[in-house]
Amino acid sequence: MSRRAGTKLRNQRAEQSHTRVPVQGSGRYLSLLERIQIADLLRLDCSLRRIGRELGRCPSTIKRELDRHRDGYGRYSPHAADHSASQQRRRPRDRKLKQNRRLRAIVQRKLNRHWSPEQICGWLALQFPFEPGLQLSPETIYRALLFNDDGGLDKKYCPRLRTGRKIRRHRWRTGSGHGAVVRNMTMISQRPPAIETKTEAGHWEGDLIVGPGSTSAMVTLRERKTHFGIIINLPIDHTAARTNVAITAAFASLPPHLKQTLTWDQGVEMARHQELAAATGIQIYFAERSSPWQRGANENFNGLARQYFRKGTDLSKHTQEYVRSVCNELNTRPRATLGYLTPRALFQAEKRTPPSTSGYTQKQPAELPNSPERCVDP
């Protein structure tokens, strides 16, 4: 089978079926009889809640129905509303970008300038606030580019996307999901609120950065208060057992007050997190699925590390000496959020500070030792 034919079959399987929705209500949609009843109750000056109780519908459903189908004078016609609703539910519908030539030209012009679909749609909303015909959602642009259904945009604009991909992988329809593999998780919602203030050192965030095909990986750890980071190369594999060994070795030399909590995502490498907690004495919390902002410090550190370990490259080829030199370079960079001090200097200061007096802030620089690492220039 040719690549083109295979891509077409895959997209046809991923797309929603183009079946026509019945005109009459099936329970999910309001029927003509219900719309007539709404019009009658409105003439009796009944409230939306009263109408909802009479029809067995949510009041918000009645409000949306009236907002959509009242005319410019505030009048509601049940037959016209039913006809309009049935037309709106008809499938398949003509694509918005295919119908509107002006909109299609604008989108193509912005794609040529490497604007993302989200940027294009946000700009259209600001530029044409009173013209709904010139507004659309980012998903409309993605579907027009990544599906072979003549959505109005040519495939030649796909390389203008940041990823450059020409097809879309529908993970929620392929049936390849294996469900949760990490058991007995303590979620981030149960983490002490004081950790969010970053007034105490010893609270870490971690993750894996992986190479192509997930055949190579590195563990990245970042301390929330001092921004001190650790990178550990896993050239052989990144199973839960090997990840535990790497993290345990990284924390082995730290004093107890600098290894209090660790926040991770729900990756399979944490399947044996209870063993890791027992070996290190650290409390492990898990972020919600698809919520990288809950580990913002670590995500930022991953971005810095990717300057040296580019995406799409084999991570196993890097030696331990090179990885250590990268860690040292990142930890000796002055950071604006730290008052242009270096993470390494602050971490060493916290290391020497007894737990009872820990609580350095940027407004007290005198408490830090006069170390050359504060303004090191490699």
XYZ file of C-alpha atoms in Angstrom, residues 201-351:
151
model
C 14.564 24.344 50.450
C 14.387 20.609 49.933
C 11.324 20.392 47.694
C 12.121 18.973 44.261
C 10.386 18.470 40.943
C 11.424 15.762 38.503
C 10.829 14.388 35.023
C 12.404 12.481 32.146
C 13.569 13.951 28.864
C 13.656 11.246 26.201
C 15.346 10.753 22.879
C 13.795 9.558 19.601
C 11.711 6.432 19.958
C 12.038 6.648 23.752
C 15.204 4.542 23.494
C 17.316 6.941 25.563
C 16.473 9.248 28.446
C 17.781 11.521 31.157
C 16.440 12.223 34.635
C 16.086 15.919 35.429
C 15.598 17.192 38.987
C 15.188 20.778 40.109
C 14.926 22.235 43.596
C 12.061 24.718 43.820
C 13.596 27.444 46.011
C 17.206 27.640 44.814
C 16.554 26.441 41.211
C 19.471 24.023 41.598
C 19.262 21.313 38.947
C 20.543 17.772 38.523
C 20.740 15.778 35.272
C 21.416 12.035 35.224
C 21.949 10.162 31.987
C 20.241 6.782 31.548
C 22.023 5.395 28.454
C 20.750 1.808 28.766
C 17.056 2.133 29.622
C 14.703 4.170 31.799
C 12.736 1.513 33.617
C 11.281 2.180 37.048
C 14.092 0.215 38.722
C 16.899 2.079 36.946
C 15.206 5.441 37.514
C 14.995 4.666 41.230
C 18.702 3.827 41.351
C 19.620 7.079 39.592
C 17.500 9.289 41.843
C 18.634 7.496 45.003
C 22.282 8.043 44.045
C 21.636 11.726 43.305
C 20.025 12.283 46.722
C 22.464 10.132 48.695
C 24.910 12.931 49.499
C 22.269 15.509 50.472
C 21.406 16.282 54.102
C 17.890 15.252 55.211
C 16.534 18.818 55.232
C 17.309 19.130 51.488
C 15.335 16.055 50.444
C 11.819 16.482 51.753
C 9.424 16.138 48.811
C 9.544 15.214 45.129
C 6.798 16.079 42.608
C 6.629 14.004 39.411
C 4.223 13.394 36.582
C 2.398 10.086 36.142
C 4.998 8.464 33.910
C 5.654 4.720 34.025
C 9.145 5.364 35.369
C 7.493 6.069 38.732
C 5.718 2.706 38.917
C 7.936 1.773 41.893
C 7.725 5.110 43.666
C 7.048 3.512 47.053
C 10.436 1.795 46.931
C 12.056 5.120 45.998
C 10.378 6.874 48.927
C 11.579 4.179 51.320
C 15.153 4.325 49.986
C 15.503 8.117 50.055
C 13.144 9.112 52.859
C 11.453 11.601 50.526
C 7.698 12.113 50.159
C 6.596 11.762 46.523
C 3.633 13.634 45.045
C 2.147 13.303 41.571
C 0.865 16.064 39.302
C -2.425 15.687 37.468
C -2.403 14.258 33.965
C -1.497 16.693 31.188
C -0.749 19.457 33.725
C 2.925 20.405 33.222
C 2.355 23.806 34.859
C 2.055 22.008 38.200
C 5.778 21.249 37.828
C 6.748 24.601 36.373
C 10.264 24.714 37.849
C 11.167 21.367 36.317
C 9.600 22.182 32.953
C 11.683 25.354 32.819
C 14.813 23.371 33.662
C 13.992 20.876 30.906
C 13.873 23.742 28.440
C 17.310 24.917 29.571
C 18.700 21.386 29.320
C 17.350 21.035 25.788
C 19.764 23.763 24.705
C 22.465 21.119 25.120
C 20.486 17.920 24.525
C 18.389 18.738 21.476
C 15.078 17.036 20.759
C 15.311 14.242 18.240
C 18.915 13.381 19.175
C 20.238 10.224 20.810
C 20.819 11.064 24.490
C 22.812 7.912 25.226
C 25.841 9.176 23.288
C 26.630 11.833 25.911
C 29.272 10.917 28.477
C 28.818 11.366 32.222
C 31.566 14.001 32.203
C 29.734 16.056 29.596
C 26.432 15.769 31.479
C 28.128 16.940 34.678
C 29.682 19.893 32.853
C 26.246 20.879 31.525
C 24.800 20.706 35.045
C 27.624 22.876 36.351
C 27.114 25.415 33.566
C 23.361 25.643 34.205
C 23.792 25.920 37.965
C 26.359 28.700 37.692
C 24.241 30.948 35.509
C 22.938 34.074 37.309
C 19.140 34.038 37.456
C 16.939 37.131 37.458
C 14.403 35.445 39.762
C 17.197 34.889 42.299
C 18.428 38.473 42.234
C 21.116 37.452 39.701
C 22.674 35.027 42.142
C 23.494 31.509 40.971
C 21.543 28.384 41.909
C 24.728 26.633 43.005
C 25.669 29.366 45.464
C 22.200 29.406 47.013
C 22.064 25.614 47.189
C 25.451 25.445 48.923
C 24.272 28.090 51.381
C 21.142 26.053 52.120
C 23.299 22.960 52.508
